[in-house]
Amino acid sequence: MPAILEVESTLTDRYQTTVPETVRRALRLGKRDKIHYTIRPGGEVVLTRAENVDGDDPVLGQFLNFLAHDIASHPERLQTIDASFVRRLQSLTGGIEVDLDAALSADDE
């Protein structure tokens, strides 16, 4: 039988709390992840990691979190995009039609 771990946290005046590190590790929680609460009839509350909603892309979410962290940590690395770069991109992609609702071909999957 696996060992049972018990941890505590304190509610602030605004009824907020920090999820203890032990719980975050056990549920593999990261920043901006969602938590699901199941309230049982006897008053017991079970805390689990919320499943991704259809349409949520966990890889994209992690990449966006990485970008946000990198921008916040190194704002000096940000560069502006000048008009000549935009024109170059448009020349490379101009006239290409994309149907975002079309199914991928077998080669593209």
Short mmCIF file of C-alpha atoms in Angstrom, two decimals:
data_model
loop_
_atom_site.label_atom_id
_atom_site.label_comp_id
_atom_site.label_asym_id
_atom_site.label_seq_id
_atom_site.Cartn_x
_atom_site.Cartn_y
_atom_site.Cartn_z
CA MET A 1 0.00 0.00 0.00
CA PRO A 2 1.48 3.39 -0.98
CA ALA A 3 2.31 5.88 1.74
CA ILE A 4 -0.21 8.65 2.35
CA LEU A 5 1.21 12.17 2.39
CA GLU A 6 -0.55 14.99 4.17
CA VAL A 7 0.15 18.67 3.63
CA GLU A 8 -1.52 21.91 4.66
CA SER A 9 -1.91 25.39 3.25
CA THR A 10 -3.46 28.54 4.68
CA LEU A 11 -6.28 30.64 3.25
CA THR A 12 -5.64 34.35 2.82
CA ASP A 13 -8.18 37.03 3.68
CA ARG A 14 -9.40 36.71 0.07
CA TYR A 15 -9.87 32.92 0.40
CA GLN A 16 -6.82 32.16 -1.75
CA THR A 17 -4.06 29.68 -1.05
CA THR A 18 -0.81 28.41 -2.54
CA VAL A 19 -0.91 24.81 -3.70
CA PRO A 20 1.90 23.13 -1.75
CA GLU A 21 4.90 21.92 -3.76
CA THR A 22 4.22 18.29 -2.82
CA VAL A 23 0.73 18.53 -4.34
CA ARG A 24 1.97 20.38 -7.45
CA ARG A 25 4.53 17.63 -8.08
CA ALA A 26 2.05 14.83 -7.46
CA LEU A 27 -0.45 16.34 -9.91
CA ARG A 28 2.24 17.56 -12.35
CA LEU A 29 0.85 21.09 -12.14
CA GLY A 30 2.50 24.04 -13.81
CA LYS A 31 1.68 27.72 -13.91
CA ARG A 32 -1.76 28.44 -15.39
CA ASP A 33 -2.84 24.76 -15.13
CA LYS A 34 -6.36 24.20 -13.92
CA ILE A 35 -7.40 22.26 -10.84
CA HIS A 36 -10.56 20.13 -10.59
CA TYR A 37 -12.41 19.71 -7.27
CA THR A 38 -14.73 16.78 -6.54
CA ILE A 39 -16.87 17.29 -3.44
CA ARG A 40 -18.09 14.02 -1.98
CA PRO A 41 -21.26 13.68 0.14
CA GLY A 42 -19.35 13.36 3.43
CA GLY A 43 -17.57 16.69 2.86
CA GLU A 44 -14.36 15.15 1.55
CA VAL A 45 -12.85 17.14 -1.34
CA VAL A 46 -10.67 15.43 -3.93
CA LEU A 47 -8.26 17.65 -5.81
CA THR A 48 -7.09 16.54 -9.27
CA ARG A 49 -5.49 18.10 -12.31
CA ALA A 50 -8.20 19.31 -14.71
CA GLU A 51 -8.17 17.62 -18.09
CA ASN A 52 -7.51 19.75 -21.15
CA VAL A 53 -10.65 21.01 -22.81
CA ASP A 54 -11.07 20.08 -26.47
CA GLY A 55 -9.15 22.62 -28.47
CA ASP A 56 -6.50 23.19 -25.82
CA ASP A 57 -3.11 22.20 -27.18
CA PRO A 58 -0.81 21.29 -24.28
CA VAL A 59 2.32 21.64 -26.41
CA LEU A 60 1.28 25.08 -27.66
CA GLY A 61 0.41 26.08 -24.10
CA GLN A 62 3.84 25.04 -22.83
CA PHE A 63 5.51 26.88 -25.72
CA LEU A 64 3.52 30.06 -25.01
CA ASN A 65 4.42 29.79 -21.31
CA PHE A 66 8.08 29.43 -22.32
CA LEU A 67 7.84 32.53 -24.53
CA ALA A 68 6.12 34.56 -21.81
CA HIS A 69 8.78 33.57 -19.28
CA ASP A 70 11.61 34.33 -21.72
CA ILE A 71 10.17 37.74 -22.62
CA ALA A 72 9.69 38.61 -18.95
CA SER A 73 13.21 37.42 -18.07
CA HIS A 74 14.99 39.00 -21.05
CA PRO A 75 13.07 42.00 -22.40
CA GLU A 76 16.32 43.33 -23.86
CA ARG A 77 16.18 40.56 -26.48
CA LEU A 78 12.96 41.89 -28.04
CA GLN A 79 13.38 43.34 -31.52
CA THR A 80 11.02 45.31 -33.70
CA ILE A 81 9.90 43.98 -37.06
CA ASP A 82 10.52 46.54 -39.78
CA ALA A 83 8.40 47.10 -42.90
CA SER A 84 10.96 45.49 -45.24
CA PHE A 85 10.77 42.24 -43.26
CA VAL A 86 6.97 42.27 -43.47
CA ARG A 87 7.15 42.85 -47.24
CA ARG A 88 9.59 39.93 -47.59
CA LEU A 89 7.24 37.64 -45.65
CA GLN A 90 4.31 38.74 -47.79
CA SER A 91 6.29 38.04 -50.98
CA LEU A 92 7.01 34.50 -49.77
CA THR A 93 3.45 33.73 -48.69
CA GLY A 94 1.35 35.92 -51.01
CA GLY A 95 -1.29 34.09 -52.99
CA ILE A 96 -1.21 30.99 -50.79
CA GLU A 97 -4.70 29.98 -49.70
CA VAL A 98 -5.14 28.01 -46.50
CA ASP A 99 -8.35 26.33 -45.38
CA LEU A 100 -7.95 25.92 -41.63
CA ASP A 101 -11.02 23.68 -41.52
CA ALA A 102 -9.82 21.24 -44.18
CA ALA A 103 -8.67 17.79 -43.06
CA LEU A 104 -4.95 17.03 -43.33
CA SER A 105 -3.81 14.67 -46.02
CA ALA A 106 -2.21 11.37 -45.00
CA ASP A 107 1.23 12.86 -45.83
CA ASP A 108 0.62 15.85 -43.54
CA GLU A 109 -0.50 13.96 -40.46
#
